[in-house]
Amino acid sequence: AIASAVAAEETITFKGNPSGQEGKDARSAMVTRQATEEGKVRDATDAIVVGARVFLSGGQERSGNGLNATVKDAAGDVLSRLYPKFHIADNSNWPTVWKRAKEGNPDALSSVGYTGDPDKHPIAAELLRYIGAGKKGNEIVGHFSAGQYGWPKDAIDAVLAVLLVSGHLSARLQGKAVSVSELDQKKSGQAEYRIQHPVLTAAQKLRIRK
């Protein structure tokens, strides 16, 4: 059907627009032939899609309501299997968190719907456990963008910035202490992060100011 449709199109193009009635009738017949064959292609494609089956790795077949929905559901299952903790960082607003943290906003994580203590956010808790005595930014990103996590770099950079603002982390670049405002996402990967002890609460900081 595809070959016939292409042949009809090429014939129409090659012959052009005839001036005589016989030529016009022949061209009209060829246009009809092209449309008929293209209809066969669409029907065959629809039949193939309707009859398509989706298999997960390992041979398990996945059923669902239509091919599109089935493929999406299957992809979600595979994603969960490969990166069981990916859903924690599955948000498109991490660039906004990064921007607000760079401005020194202590509530930057509200952009991803989180309003609790920064260090209690699931990503922050994982980062703090991993950083321990100290880790470089690129090392942190490499660890959490692979394995069971699959987290995007934007999420990791944003949460590191939030923890710098909250005082749970400190950062050094080429041996010199730097603030979050001095870091861009390239420098963030080159910086070394360390956990801060103890971390002053907002109330404690207010008392110190007084």
Short mmCIF file of C-alpha atoms in Angstrom, two decimals, residues 97-172:
data_model
loop_
_atom_site.label_atom_id
_atom_site.label_comp_id
_atom_site.label_asym_id
_atom_site.label_seq_id
_atom_site.Cartn_x
_atom_site.Cartn_y
_atom_site.Cartn_z
CA VAL A 97 14.32 26.33 44.13
CA TRP A 98 17.90 26.98 43.02
CA LYS A 99 17.11 30.59 42.13
CA ARG A 100 15.35 31.28 45.43
CA ALA A 101 18.11 29.61 47.45
CA LYS A 102 20.70 31.72 45.64
CA GLU A 103 18.74 34.75 46.84
CA GLY A 104 19.04 33.48 50.41
CA ASN A 105 15.38 32.48 50.74
CA PRO A 106 15.07 29.95 53.61
CA ASP A 107 11.73 28.72 52.24
CA ALA A 108 13.02 27.90 48.75
CA LEU A 109 11.74 24.30 48.98
CA SER A 110 8.16 25.57 49.05
CA SER A 111 8.50 25.79 45.26
CA VAL A 112 8.32 21.98 45.20
CA GLY A 113 5.57 21.83 47.80
CA TYR A 114 7.72 21.25 50.90
CA THR A 115 7.36 23.49 53.96
CA GLY A 116 9.15 21.56 56.73
CA ASP A 117 12.70 21.83 58.05
CA PRO A 118 15.12 21.82 55.09
CA ASP A 119 17.26 19.00 56.48
CA LYS A 120 14.18 16.78 56.84
CA HIS A 121 13.35 16.86 53.13
CA PRO A 122 13.95 13.33 51.74
CA ILE A 123 16.60 14.51 49.28
CA ALA A 124 18.34 16.66 51.88
CA ALA A 125 18.41 13.79 54.37
CA GLU A 126 20.01 11.49 51.78
CA LEU A 127 22.58 14.13 50.81
CA LEU A 128 23.57 14.81 54.41
CA ARG A 129 24.02 11.10 55.13
CA TYR A 130 26.22 10.70 52.05
CA ILE A 131 28.34 13.83 52.48
CA GLY A 132 29.52 12.80 55.93
CA ALA A 133 32.95 14.29 56.59
CA GLY A 134 33.01 15.97 53.17
CA LYS A 135 32.32 15.41 49.47
CA LYS A 136 32.83 17.41 46.28
CA GLY A 137 29.77 18.56 44.35
CA ASN A 138 30.55 16.48 41.26
CA GLU A 139 31.00 13.41 43.45
CA ILE A 140 27.61 14.03 45.06
CA VAL A 141 25.89 14.51 41.69
CA GLY A 142 27.54 11.38 40.28
CA HIS A 143 26.32 9.29 43.20
CA PHE A 144 22.71 10.50 43.22
CA SER A 145 22.18 10.70 39.46
CA ALA A 146 22.88 6.95 39.20
CA GLY A 147 22.10 3.85 41.21
CA GLN A 148 18.68 3.65 42.79
CA TYR A 149 18.16 7.41 42.58
CA GLY A 150 18.41 8.76 39.03
CA TRP A 151 17.91 12.28 40.38
CA PRO A 152 18.39 15.22 38.00
CA LYS A 153 21.38 17.50 38.59
CA ASP A 154 19.04 20.47 39.02
CA ALA A 155 17.43 18.80 42.04
CA ILE A 156 20.75 17.93 43.67
CA ASP A 157 22.26 21.39 43.10
CA ALA A 158 19.10 23.08 44.39
CA VAL A 159 18.98 21.08 47.63
CA LEU A 160 22.70 21.65 48.24
CA ALA A 161 22.03 25.38 47.89
CA VAL A 162 19.09 25.17 50.31
CA LEU A 163 21.26 23.38 52.89
CA LEU A 164 23.91 26.10 52.55
CA VAL A 165 21.26 28.74 53.24
CA SER A 166 19.92 26.83 56.25
CA GLY A 167 23.42 26.38 57.66
CA HIS A 168 23.39 22.58 57.55
CA LEU A 169 26.26 22.64 55.06
CA SER A 170 29.31 24.78 54.41
CA ALA A 171 31.15 25.01 51.10
CA ARG A 172 34.77 25.63 50.19
#
